[in-house]
Amino acid sequence: MSGIIRNLSFATAGLALGLSLTLFGQEHTQQYKTRVDYPVLLDVIDTIETYYVKKLTEEELIEAAIEGIFAKLDPYSSFLDKQAFSNIQESNDGEYYGFGVEIATDNDQITIVTPFPQSPAEQAGIMPGDRVVKLNQQLVTADKLETLLNEIKQHSYDKQAIDLELVRANSEVTYKVTISPSLILINSVEAQLLDNQIGYIRLSSFQENSTQDLVKQLALWQAKPLNGLILDLRNNPGGLLDQAIQIADIFLDRGRIVATEGRFFDANSDYYASPQTMVKSVPMLVLINKGSASASEVLAAALQENGRAKLIGQTSFGKGTVQSLIPTLTEGNAIKLTIAKYTTPNGKDIHSKGIEPDIKVALETITSDESMPIIDANSLHGDIAEDKLVNSAIAWIKTEK
């Protein structure tokens, strides 16, 4: 696999400064090219610094120029200061300090991609698809978007709470919450062996050791052959692209996994499965929802379009671009830059569209106690016993057997 494509970003910087996918390698940092100068830009900065009615420093003007550059790009590209860069690196190791929610800023709106498990955001009842309409009593508008995002970052750094007013997805219902930042630990792989020898694996993100942890778990189940496998990608906002590709390769013995396309050579790659595989003959179902984005969509599409698994749930988020973390000349800073788009094994562009599940289950259905009368919830353990979509997956696996 090409070393340059290491990550896949799911959302722009915002409430959750962690868990961003990164594509990082110092060896791939473009060499600085000496240029004569930037006469117009330098002239503008010098003129404003000298004559503007309000005193502005050169540093402030350069920062404004950088913000202007990124305003021309997509919402997934941004300049990362030392703190933001550190947060992303830590999140890929499964730990970061923040509010625990991944956001996107498409269409000049702040939309929730997903809250992370046991995070302040999840505990406050924030759900995928919800939209932030007010932050600290300030209305979210296009002209204030960058300022509000920076305010969220600063409150996280300063360990200060934020007040949010949100609108529920696909409704006009509004609600208010106050959330405080905290240390968030993200265990990307969690597993449980359910009754009837059905394995349940939840992938909450794609971190450095996700593939290794998944292989270890599947190896533990080899002594007890599985009757089925449920892979839960709900509310998984993405992470490292290479991990999603490697995990797809675990379940596939042939076929394309994903293709990437960009302007520079290393951004163009086709990734194919190798013959080695695990749990090859085990019926497999993948759970997705609106909070499944980026690298999780790569994995879901690879399994679906290669005929390895059925998808059940709701249409996924629709994040079809790849970001790279490129260190700057100033030590500690970096640029998170969209360098490519990706397509599914069948050549589909899912950006802003999402992946359609094979078995579509409306959100209202899986939250209704009367909607799944054929499922015996008592056969499961812990919180999973109350998860109606998991129960639906178990019922499907039983019919396949």
mmCIF file of C-alpha atoms in Angstrom:
data_model
loop_
_atom_site.group_PDB
_atom_site.id
_atom_site.type_symbol
_atom_site.label_atom_id
_atom_site.label_comp_id
_atom_site.label_asym_id
_atom_site.label_seq_id
_atom_site.Cartn_x
_atom_site.Cartn_y
_atom_site.Cartn_z
ATOM 1 C CA MET A 1 0.000 0.000 0.000
ATOM 2 C CA SER A 2 1.189 3.456 -0.718
ATOM 3 C CA GLY A 3 2.726 5.007 2.371
ATOM 4 C CA ILE A 4 1.306 8.439 1.738
ATOM 5 C CA ILE A 5 -2.370 7.561 2.155
ATOM 6 C CA ARG A 6 -2.449 6.901 5.866
ATOM 7 C CA ASN A 7 -5.586 8.617 6.962
ATOM 8 C CA LEU A 8 -9.000 9.706 6.172
ATOM 9 C CA SER A 9 -10.595 12.684 7.874
ATOM 10 C CA PHE A 10 -14.202 12.721 8.818
ATOM 11 C CA ALA A 11 -14.910 16.253 9.841
ATOM 12 C CA THR A 12 -13.445 19.637 10.296
ATOM 13 C CA ALA A 13 -11.949 20.884 13.527
ATOM 14 C CA GLY A 14 -14.567 21.726 16.066
ATOM 15 C CA LEU A 15 -16.011 20.247 19.190
ATOM 16 C CA ALA A 16 -13.878 17.184 18.862
ATOM 17 C CA LEU A 17 -10.285 17.968 18.141
ATOM 18 C CA GLY A 18 -9.386 14.349 18.506
ATOM 19 C CA LEU A 19 -9.896 11.280 16.448
ATOM 20 C CA SER A 20 -9.114 12.942 13.219
ATOM 21 C CA LEU A 21 -7.803 10.733 10.603
ATOM 22 C CA THR A 22 -4.433 11.644 9.621
ATOM 23 C CA LEU A 23 -2.222 10.915 6.766
ATOM 24 C CA PHE A 24 1.150 11.742 8.133
ATOM 25 C CA GLY A 25 4.718 11.163 7.159
ATOM 26 C CA GLN A 26 7.642 13.549 7.501
ATOM 27 C CA GLU A 27 9.271 11.865 4.523
ATOM 28 C CA HIS A 28 6.381 13.009 2.346
ATOM 29 C CA THR A 29 6.484 16.642 3.422
ATOM 30 C CA GLN A 30 7.097 18.700 0.303
ATOM 31 C CA GLN A 31 10.431 20.425 0.286
ATOM 32 C CA TYR A 32 10.290 24.170 0.779
ATOM 33 C CA LYS A 33 10.634 25.933 -2.542
ATOM 34 C CA THR A 34 12.501 29.205 -2.487
ATOM 35 C CA ARG A 35 10.518 31.956 -4.141
ATOM 36 C CA VAL A 36 11.606 35.515 -4.802
ATOM 37 C CA ASP A 37 8.913 37.012 -2.565
ATOM 38 C CA TYR A 38 5.236 37.787 -2.473
ATOM 39 C CA PRO A 39 5.309 41.519 -3.271
ATOM 40 C CA VAL A 40 1.570 42.162 -3.288
ATOM 41 C CA LEU A 41 0.903 40.274 -0.047
ATOM 42 C CA LEU A 42 3.905 41.829 1.671
ATOM 43 C CA ASP A 43 2.875 45.288 0.464
ATOM 44 C CA VAL A 44 -0.674 44.807 1.802
ATOM 45 C CA ILE A 45 0.571 43.634 5.199
ATOM 46 C CA ASP A 46 3.100 46.467 5.452
ATOM 47 C CA THR A 47 0.545 49.129 4.418
ATOM 48 C CA ILE A 48 -2.083 47.934 6.913
ATOM 49 C CA GLU A 49 0.461 47.629 9.689
ATOM 50 C CA THR A 50 1.649 51.190 9.043
ATOM 51 C CA TYR A 51 -1.520 53.145 8.260
ATOM 52 C CA TYR A 52 -4.598 51.282 9.501
ATOM 53 C CA VAL A 53 -6.568 53.192 12.141
ATOM 54 C CA LYS A 54 -6.313 50.316 14.590
ATOM 55 C CA LYS A 55 -2.917 48.880 15.459
ATOM 56 C CA LEU A 56 -2.454 45.342 14.169
ATOM 57 C CA THR A 57 0.745 43.346 14.456
ATOM 58 C CA GLU A 58 2.408 41.570 11.589
ATOM 59 C CA GLU A 59 1.633 38.240 13.279
ATOM 60 C CA GLU A 60 -2.089 39.078 13.422
ATOM 61 C CA LEU A 61 -2.123 40.010 9.749
ATOM 62 C CA ILE A 62 -0.284 36.844 8.718
ATOM 63 C CA GLU A 63 -2.751 34.782 10.752
ATOM 64 C CA ALA A 64 -5.626 36.537 8.976
ATOM 65 C CA ALA A 65 -4.011 35.796 5.617
ATOM 66 C CA ILE A 66 -3.742 32.099 6.497
ATOM 67 C CA GLU A 67 -7.399 32.031 7.556
ATOM 68 C CA GLY A 68 -8.318 33.613 4.239
ATOM 69 C CA ILE A 69 -6.454 30.935 2.311
ATOM 70 C CA PHE A 70 -8.256 28.101 4.085
ATOM 71 C CA ALA A 71 -11.594 29.847 3.632
ATOM 72 C CA LYS A 72 -11.098 29.149 -0.086
ATOM 73 C CA LEU A 73 -10.678 25.410 0.549
ATOM 74 C CA ASP A 74 -13.102 22.709 1.636
ATOM 75 C CA PRO A 75 -14.261 22.500 5.287
ATOM 76 C CA TYR A 76 -11.987 19.528 5.987
ATOM 77 C CA SER A 77 -8.766 21.468 5.380
ATOM 78 C CA SER A 78 -7.327 23.661 8.129
ATOM 79 C CA PHE A 79 -4.194 25.064 9.735
ATOM 80 C CA LEU A 80 -3.326 23.303 12.999
ATOM 81 C CA ASP A 81 -1.463 25.088 15.743
ATOM 82 C CA LYS A 82 0.691 23.086 18.151
ATOM 83 C CA GLN A 83 -2.192 22.259 20.479
ATOM 84 C CA ALA A 84 -4.568 21.145 17.716
ATOM 85 C CA PHE A 85 -1.843 19.097 16.030
ATOM 86 C CA SER A 86 -0.993 17.435 19.339
ATOM 87 C CA ASN A 87 -4.662 16.646 19.983
ATOM 88 C CA ILE A 88 -5.025 14.875 16.641
ATOM 89 C CA GLN A 89 -1.882 12.829 17.207
ATOM 90 C CA GLU A 90 -3.058 11.847 20.673
ATOM 91 C CA SER A 91 -6.492 10.898 19.403
ATOM 92 C CA ASN A 92 -4.948 8.442 16.967
ATOM 93 C CA ASP A 93 -3.417 6.786 20.012
ATOM 94 C CA GLY A 94 -6.869 6.589 21.614
ATOM 95 C CA GLU A 95 -6.773 9.519 24.029
ATOM 96 C CA TYR A 96 -7.441 13.242 23.898
ATOM 97 C CA TYR A 97 -8.888 16.107 25.916
ATOM 98 C CA GLY A 98 -12.053 17.728 24.619
ATOM 99 C CA PHE A 99 -15.835 17.682 24.373
ATOM 100 C CA GLY A 100 -16.038 14.341 22.609
ATOM 101 C CA VAL A 101 -17.965 15.129 19.464
ATOM 102 C CA GLU A 102 -16.911 15.141 15.838
ATOM 103 C CA ILE A 103 -18.414 17.878 13.673
ATOM 104 C CA ALA A 104 -18.594 18.994 10.060
ATOM 105 C CA THR A 105 -19.182 22.501 8.719
ATOM 106 C CA ASP A 106 -20.710 21.853 5.309
ATOM 107 C CA ASN A 107 -23.192 24.433 3.965
ATOM 108 C CA ASP A 108 -22.083 27.026 6.555
ATOM 109 C CA GLN A 109 -23.628 24.973 9.344
ATOM 110 C CA ILE A 110 -22.167 23.113 12.300
ATOM 111 C CA THR A 111 -23.471 19.551 12.051
ATOM 112 C CA ILE A 112 -22.757 16.716 14.465
ATOM 113 C CA VAL A 113 -21.092 13.735 12.796
ATOM 114 C CA THR A 114 -21.027 11.692 15.975
ATOM 115 C CA PRO A 115 -20.504 11.914 19.734
ATOM 116 C CA PHE A 116 -17.894 9.531 21.112
ATOM 117 C CA PRO A 117 -18.888 6.810 23.615
ATOM 118 C CA GLN A 118 -18.925 7.938 27.279
ATOM 119 C CA SER A 119 -17.964 11.466 26.224
ATOM 120 C CA PRO A 120 -19.481 14.694 27.625
ATOM 121 C CA ALA A 121 -21.341 15.117 24.326
ATOM 122 C CA GLU A 122 -22.919 11.659 24.429
ATOM 123 C CA GLN A 123 -23.843 12.026 28.089
ATOM 124 C CA ALA A 124 -25.602 15.300 27.228
ATOM 125 C CA GLY A 125 -27.797 13.492 24.689
ATOM 126 C CA ILE A 126 -26.221 14.889 21.504
ATOM 127 C CA MET A 127 -26.888 12.635 18.508
ATOM 128 C CA PRO A 128 -25.507 12.243 14.950
ATOM 129 C CA GLY A 129 -27.068 14.664 12.491
ATOM 130 C CA ASP A 130 -28.025 17.262 15.109
ATOM 131 C CA ARG A 131 -27.194 20.834 14.117
ATOM 132 C CA VAL A 132 -25.730 23.527 16.382
ATOM 133 C CA VAL A 133 -27.737 26.751 16.022
ATOM 134 C CA LYS A 134 -26.286 28.692 18.965
ATOM 135 C CA LEU A 135 -22.950 28.610 20.763
ATOM 136 C CA ASN A 136 -22.688 30.488 24.040
ATOM 137 C CA GLN A 137 -25.834 32.447 23.100
ATOM 138 C CA GLN A 138 -24.347 33.430 19.718
ATOM 139 C CA LEU A 139 -26.322 32.512 16.606
ATOM 140 C CA VAL A 140 -24.396 30.279 14.198
ATOM 141 C CA THR A 141 -24.162 32.121 10.870
ATOM 142 C CA ALA A 142 -21.825 31.822 7.886
ATOM 143 C CA ASP A 143 -19.921 35.006 8.738
ATOM 144 C CA LYS A 144 -19.355 33.886 12.345
ATOM 145 C CA LEU A 145 -18.488 30.255 11.619
ATOM 146 C CA GLU A 146 -14.704 30.489 11.837
ATOM 147 C CA THR A 147 -14.884 32.646 14.980
ATOM 148 C CA LEU A 148 -17.230 30.185 16.682
ATOM 149 C CA LEU A 149 -15.078 27.187 15.794
ATOM 150 C CA ASN A 150 -12.052 28.937 17.272
ATOM 151 C CA GLU A 151 -14.089 29.705 20.382
ATOM 152 C CA ILE A 152 -14.887 26.014 20.785
ATOM 153 C CA LYS A 153 -11.196 25.150 20.496
ATOM 154 C CA GLN A 154 -10.203 27.808 23.005
ATOM 155 C CA HIS A 155 -12.795 26.669 25.547
ATOM 156 C CA SER A 156 -11.426 23.145 25.230
ATOM 157 C CA TYR A 157 -7.846 24.339 25.754
ATOM 158 C CA ASP A 158 -8.908 26.462 28.740
ATOM 159 C CA LYS A 159 -11.028 23.642 30.198
ATOM 160 C CA GLN A 160 -14.159 25.792 30.064
ATOM 161 C CA ALA A 161 -17.731 24.630 29.471
ATOM 162 C CA ILE A 162 -19.727 25.658 26.405
ATOM 163 C CA ASP A 163 -23.473 26.254 26.048
ATOM 164 C CA LEU A 164 -25.074 24.793 22.943
ATOM 165 C CA GLU A 165 -28.504 25.049 21.402
ATOM 166 C CA LEU A 166 -29.127 22.331 18.840
ATOM 167 C CA VAL A 167 -31.810 21.159 16.434
ATOM 168 C CA ARG A 168 -32.530 17.448 16.215
ATOM 169 C CA ALA A 169 -31.780 15.862 12.853
ATOM 170 C CA ASN A 170 -34.749 15.777 10.459
ATOM 171 C CA SER A 171 -36.962 17.750 12.838
ATOM 172 C CA GLU A 172 -37.612 21.219 14.218
ATOM 173 C CA VAL A 173 -37.122 20.150 17.839
ATOM 174 C CA THR A 174 -34.526 22.276 19.647
ATOM 175 C CA TYR A 175 -32.753 21.574 22.911
ATOM 176 C CA LYS A 176 -30.017 23.151 25.029
ATOM 177 C CA VAL A 177 -27.037 21.534 26.741
ATOM 178 C CA THR A 178 -23.954 22.642 28.641
ATOM 179 C CA ILE A 179 -20.905 20.423 28.240
ATOM 180 C CA SER A 180 -17.473 20.603 29.833
ATOM 181 C CA PRO A 181 -14.309 19.163 28.284
ATOM 182 C CA SER A 182 -12.725 16.109 29.834
ATOM 183 C CA LEU A 183 -10.109 13.452 29.146
ATOM 184 C CA ILE A 184 -11.611 11.018 26.648
ATOM 185 C CA LEU A 185 -10.275 7.491 26.272
ATOM 186 C CA ILE A 186 -11.233 5.757 23.067
ATOM 187 C CA ASN A 187 -10.963 1.978 22.883
ATOM 188 C CA SER A 188 -11.409 1.441 19.165
ATOM 189 C CA VAL A 189 -12.161 -2.302 19.366
ATOM 190 C CA GLU A 190 -14.667 -3.806 21.786
ATOM 191 C CA ALA A 191 -15.977 -7.346 21.463
ATOM 192 C CA GLN A 192 -18.441 -9.740 23.010
ATOM 193 C CA LEU A 193 -19.450 -13.299 22.207
ATOM 194 C CA LEU A 194 -23.231 -13.433 22.179
ATOM 195 C CA ASP A 195 -25.488 -16.446 22.551
ATOM 196 C CA ASN A 196 -25.678 -18.838 19.575
ATOM 197 C CA GLN A 197 -21.942 -18.294 19.020
ATOM 198 C CA ILE A 198 -22.444 -14.940 17.303
ATOM 199 C CA GLY A 199 -19.516 -12.555 17.592
ATOM 200 C CA TYR A 200 -20.161 -8.858 18.136
ATOM 201 C CA ILE A 201 -17.371 -6.336 17.437
ATOM 202 C CA ARG A 202 -17.745 -2.578 17.811
ATOM 203 C CA LEU A 203 -15.237 -0.400 15.965
ATOM 204 C CA SER A 204 -15.543 3.120 17.359
ATOM 205 C CA SER A 205 -12.667 4.575 15.300
ATOM 206 C CA PHE A 206 -9.598 3.603 13.292
ATOM 207 C CA GLN A 207 -6.483 4.108 15.417
ATOM 208 C CA GLU A 208 -2.878 2.969 15.174
ATOM 209 C CA ASN A 209 -3.532 -0.461 16.725
ATOM 210 C CA SER A 210 -7.085 -1.140 15.524
ATOM 211 C CA THR A 211 -6.135 -3.868 13.036
ATOM 212 C CA GLN A 212 -3.847 -5.577 15.531
ATOM 213 C CA ASP A 213 -6.529 -5.541 18.234
ATOM 214 C CA LEU A 214 -9.159 -6.898 15.839
ATOM 215 C CA VAL A 215 -6.927 -9.772 14.712
ATOM 216 C CA LYS A 216 -6.238 -10.696 18.349
ATOM 217 C CA GLN A 217 -9.963 -10.799 19.073
ATOM 218 C CA LEU A 218 -10.806 -12.940 16.056
ATOM 219 C CA ALA A 219 -7.989 -15.323 16.980
ATOM 220 C CA LEU A 220 -9.531 -15.801 20.435
ATOM 221 C CA TRP A 221 -12.748 -16.994 18.777
ATOM 222 C CA GLN A 222 -11.068 -19.511 16.471
ATOM 223 C CA ALA A 223 -11.347 -22.306 19.031
ATOM 224 C CA LYS A 224 -15.130 -21.780 19.074
ATOM 225 C CA PRO A 225 -16.283 -21.483 15.460
ATOM 226 C CA LEU A 226 -18.664 -18.555 15.005
ATOM 227 C CA ASN A 227 -22.178 -18.898 13.613
ATOM 228 C CA GLY A 228 -22.182 -15.233 12.643
ATOM 229 C CA LEU A 229 -20.350 -11.943 13.032
ATOM 230 C CA ILE A 230 -21.784 -8.466 13.664
ATOM 231 C CA LEU A 231 -19.468 -5.529 12.935
ATOM 232 C CA ASP A 232 -20.819 -2.341 14.481
ATOM 233 C CA LEU A 233 -19.666 0.854 12.722
ATOM 234 C CA ARG A 234 -22.397 3.113 14.069
ATOM 235 C CA ASN A 235 -21.157 6.540 15.176
ATOM 236 C CA ASN A 236 -17.677 5.725 13.888
ATOM 237 C CA PRO A 237 -16.404 9.026 12.401
ATOM 238 C CA GLY A 238 -13.338 7.521 10.735
ATOM 239 C CA GLY A 239 -9.646 7.724 11.489
ATOM 240 C CA LEU A 240 -6.589 6.249 9.825
ATOM 241 C CA LEU A 241 -7.323 5.104 6.292
ATOM 242 C CA ASP A 242 -4.632 2.442 6.276
ATOM 243 C CA GLN A 243 -6.326 0.779 9.264
ATOM 244 C CA ALA A 244 -9.680 0.654 7.453
ATOM 245 C CA ILE A 245 -7.990 -0.883 4.406
ATOM 246 C CA GLN A 246 -6.158 -3.490 6.493
ATOM 247 C CA ILE A 247 -9.325 -4.448 8.352
ATOM 248 C CA ALA A 248 -11.207 -4.831 5.070
ATOM 249 C CA ASP A 249 -8.369 -7.078 3.898
ATOM 250 C CA ILE A 250 -8.905 -9.317 6.942
ATOM 251 C CA PHE A 251 -12.415 -10.162 5.754
ATOM 252 C CA LEU A 252 -11.820 -10.183 1.975
ATOM 253 C CA ASP A 253 -9.762 -12.664 -0.054
ATOM 254 C CA ARG A 254 -10.101 -10.814 -3.358
ATOM 255 C CA GLY A 255 -11.419 -7.642 -4.933
ATOM 256 C CA ARG A 256 -10.809 -3.907 -4.774
ATOM 257 C CA ILE A 257 -11.080 -2.263 -1.366
ATOM 258 C CA VAL A 258 -10.933 1.426 -2.314
ATOM 259 C CA ALA A 259 -9.435 3.746 -4.906
ATOM 260 C CA THR A 260 -8.067 7.239 -4.257
ATOM 261 C CA GLU A 261 -7.539 10.051 -6.764
ATOM 262 C CA GLY A 262 -5.672 13.323 -6.340
ATOM 263 C CA ARG A 263 -3.395 15.788 -8.145
ATOM 264 C CA PHE A 264 -0.020 14.419 -7.058
ATOM 265 C CA PHE A 265 1.338 10.967 -7.812
ATOM 266 C CA ASP A 266 1.133 9.301 -4.394
ATOM 267 C CA ALA A 267 -2.485 10.381 -3.923
ATOM 268 C CA ASN A 268 -3.570 8.025 -6.706
ATOM 269 C CA SER A 269 -3.848 4.414 -5.612
ATOM 270 C CA ASP A 270 -5.952 1.296 -5.976
ATOM 271 C CA TYR A 271 -6.028 -1.000 -2.952
ATOM 272 C CA TYR A 272 -6.857 -4.686 -3.401
ATOM 273 C CA ALA A 273 -7.416 -7.520 -0.937
ATOM 274 C CA SER A 274 -4.828 -10.237 -0.449
ATOM 275 C CA PRO A 275 -5.750 -13.963 -0.421
ATOM 276 C CA GLN A 276 -5.218 -14.320 3.338
ATOM 277 C CA THR A 277 -8.430 -13.929 5.306
ATOM 278 C CA MET A 278 -10.130 -14.755 8.611
ATOM 279 C CA VAL A 279 -13.657 -16.016 9.411
ATOM 280 C CA LYS A 280 -14.163 -16.468 5.678
ATOM 281 C CA SER A 281 -17.327 -18.592 5.760
ATOM 282 C CA VAL A 282 -19.029 -16.837 8.690
ATOM 283 C CA PRO A 283 -22.201 -14.858 7.820
ATOM 284 C CA MET A 284 -21.471 -11.189 8.444
ATOM 285 C CA LEU A 285 -23.614 -8.126 9.013
ATOM 286 C CA VAL A 286 -22.380 -4.536 9.365
ATOM 287 C CA LEU A 287 -24.326 -1.916 11.324
ATOM 288 C CA ILE A 288 -24.179 1.685 10.046
ATOM 289 C CA ASN A 289 -25.985 4.947 10.750
ATOM 290 C CA LYS A 290 -25.738 8.678 10.064
ATOM 291 C CA GLY A 291 -22.693 8.827 12.347
ATOM 292 C CA SER A 292 -20.730 6.323 10.230
ATOM 293 C CA ALA A 293 -18.316 8.462 8.222
ATOM 294 C CA SER A 294 -15.062 8.554 6.323
ATOM 295 C CA ALA A 295 -12.867 5.486 6.977
ATOM 296 C CA SER A 296 -15.847 3.556 8.350
ATOM 297 C CA GLU A 297 -17.631 4.167 5.033
ATOM 298 C CA VAL A 298 -14.589 2.849 3.179
ATOM 299 C CA LEU A 299 -14.768 -0.386 5.184
ATOM 300 C CA ALA A 300 -18.551 -0.715 4.920
ATOM 301 C CA ALA A 301 -18.560 -0.155 1.142
ATOM 302 C CA ALA A 302 -15.696 -2.612 0.622
ATOM 303 C CA LEU A 303 -17.529 -5.376 2.472
ATOM 304 C CA GLN A 304 -20.864 -4.587 0.842
ATOM 305 C CA GLU A 305 -19.755 -4.245 -2.784
ATOM 306 C CA ASN A 306 -17.494 -7.315 -2.630
ATOM 307 C CA GLY A 307 -20.429 -9.363 -1.383
ATOM 308 C CA ARG A 308 -18.827 -10.206 1.954
ATOM 309 C CA ALA A 309 -21.412 -8.599 4.236
ATOM 310 C CA LYS A 310 -24.841 -7.021 4.275
ATOM 311 C CA LEU A 311 -25.280 -3.531 5.709
ATOM 312 C CA ILE A 312 -28.159 -2.786 8.068
ATOM 313 C CA GLY A 313 -29.271 0.516 9.586
ATOM 314 C CA GLN A 314 -29.483 4.029 8.155
ATOM 315 C CA THR A 315 -27.717 5.843 5.317
ATOM 316 C CA SER A 316 -24.174 6.784 6.343
ATOM 317 C CA PHE A 317 -22.770 10.324 6.624
ATOM 318 C CA GLY A 318 -21.195 10.722 3.182
ATOM 319 C CA LYS A 319 -17.558 11.760 3.620
ATOM 320 C CA GLY A 320 -15.644 10.864 0.476
ATOM 321 C CA THR A 321 -12.367 12.786 0.726
ATOM 322 C CA VAL A 322 -8.922 12.018 2.118
ATOM 323 C CA GLN A 323 -6.912 14.387 4.296
ATOM 324 C CA SER A 324 -3.179 14.444 4.994
ATOM 325 C CA LEU A 325 -1.373 15.954 7.978
ATOM 326 C CA ILE A 326 1.590 17.853 6.561
ATOM 327 C CA PRO A 327 4.065 19.406 9.024
ATOM 328 C CA THR A 328 4.951 23.042 8.408
ATOM 329 C CA LEU A 329 8.369 24.663 8.537
ATOM 330 C CA THR A 330 7.438 26.025 11.959
ATOM 331 C CA GLU A 331 7.983 23.162 14.389
ATOM 332 C CA GLY A 332 4.822 21.846 16.025
ATOM 333 C CA ASN A 333 2.333 23.210 13.504
ATOM 334 C CA ALA A 334 0.749 21.308 10.622
ATOM 335 C CA ILE A 335 -1.663 21.635 7.736
ATOM 336 C CA LYS A 336 -4.620 19.262 7.513
ATOM 337 C CA LEU A 337 -5.236 19.250 3.782
ATOM 338 C CA THR A 338 -7.653 17.424 1.512
ATOM 339 C CA ILE A 339 -5.370 15.680 -0.973
ATOM 340 C CA ALA A 340 -7.661 13.170 -2.666
ATOM 341 C CA LYS A 341 -11.140 11.826 -3.079
ATOM 342 C CA TYR A 342 -11.971 8.150 -2.863
ATOM 343 C CA THR A 343 -14.376 5.860 -4.645
ATOM 344 C CA THR A 344 -15.855 2.529 -3.572
ATOM 345 C CA PRO A 345 -14.894 -0.801 -5.200
ATOM 346 C CA ASN A 346 -17.600 -0.258 -7.828
ATOM 347 C CA GLY A 347 -16.391 3.265 -8.550
ATOM 348 C CA LYS A 348 -19.080 5.136 -6.599
ATOM 349 C CA ASP A 349 -18.476 8.596 -5.173
ATOM 350 C CA ILE A 350 -20.372 8.647 -1.864
ATOM 351 C CA HIS A 351 -19.433 12.212 -0.867
ATOM 352 C CA SER A 352 -22.474 14.093 0.470
ATOM 353 C CA LYS A 353 -24.586 11.042 -0.434
ATOM 354 C CA GLY A 354 -23.594 8.310 1.987
ATOM 355 C CA ILE A 355 -23.887 4.548 1.648
ATOM 356 C CA GLU A 356 -27.317 2.975 1.454
ATOM 357 C CA PRO A 357 -27.724 -0.102 3.667
ATOM 358 C CA ASP A 358 -29.019 -3.362 2.195
ATOM 359 C CA ILE A 359 -31.521 -3.568 5.036
ATOM 360 C CA LYS A 360 -32.772 -0.088 5.876
ATOM 361 C CA VAL A 361 -34.140 0.320 9.396
ATOM 362 C CA ALA A 362 -35.600 3.718 10.235
ATOM 363 C CA LEU A 363 -34.419 5.381 13.415
ATOM 364 C CA GLU A 364 -38.000 5.478 14.685
ATOM 365 C CA THR A 365 -38.244 1.712 14.204
ATOM 366 C CA ILE A 366 -35.215 0.830 16.277
ATOM 367 C CA THR A 367 -36.304 3.111 19.097
ATOM 368 C CA SER A 368 -39.793 1.657 19.320
ATOM 369 C CA ASP A 369 -40.308 -1.124 21.848
ATOM 370 C CA GLU A 370 -43.089 -2.568 19.716
ATOM 371 C CA SER A 371 -41.154 -2.786 16.484
ATOM 372 C CA MET A 372 -39.187 -6.016 17.038
ATOM 373 C CA PRO A 373 -41.613 -8.540 18.539
ATOM 374 C CA ILE A 374 -39.839 -11.565 17.043
ATOM 375 C CA ILE A 375 -36.577 -10.883 18.864
ATOM 376 C CA ASP A 376 -35.843 -12.358 22.266
ATOM 377 C CA ALA A 377 -33.812 -9.644 23.970
ATOM 378 C CA ASN A 378 -33.210 -11.849 27.006
ATOM 379 C CA SER A 379 -30.733 -13.927 25.002
ATOM 380 C CA LEU A 380 -28.139 -11.145 25.113
ATOM 381 C CA HIS A 381 -26.069 -9.630 27.876
ATOM 382 C CA GLY A 382 -25.576 -6.116 29.207
ATOM 383 C CA ASP A 383 -26.414 -3.045 27.166
ATOM 384 C CA ILE A 384 -26.367 -4.993 23.900
ATOM 385 C CA ALA A 385 -29.501 -6.847 25.016
ATOM 386 C CA GLU A 386 -31.434 -3.583 24.677
ATOM 387 C CA ASP A 387 -29.982 -2.693 21.269
ATOM 388 C CA LYS A 388 -32.750 -3.360 18.780
ATOM 389 C CA LEU A 389 -30.575 -3.042 15.687
ATOM 390 C CA VAL A 390 -28.181 -5.660 17.091
ATOM 391 C CA ASN A 391 -31.175 -7.877 17.755
ATOM 392 C CA SER A 392 -32.313 -7.370 14.161
ATOM 393 C CA ALA A 393 -28.860 -8.420 12.970
ATOM 394 C CA ILE A 394 -29.013 -11.574 15.098
ATOM 395 C CA ALA A 395 -32.395 -12.459 13.634
ATOM 396 C CA TRP A 396 -31.012 -12.024 10.108
ATOM 397 C CA ILE A 397 -27.985 -14.245 10.869
ATOM 398 C CA LYS A 398 -30.252 -16.986 12.255
ATOM 399 C CA THR A 399 -32.276 -17.007 9.043
ATOM 400 C CA GLU A 400 -29.067 -17.250 7.010
ATOM 401 C CA LYS A 401 -27.971 -20.292 9.021
#
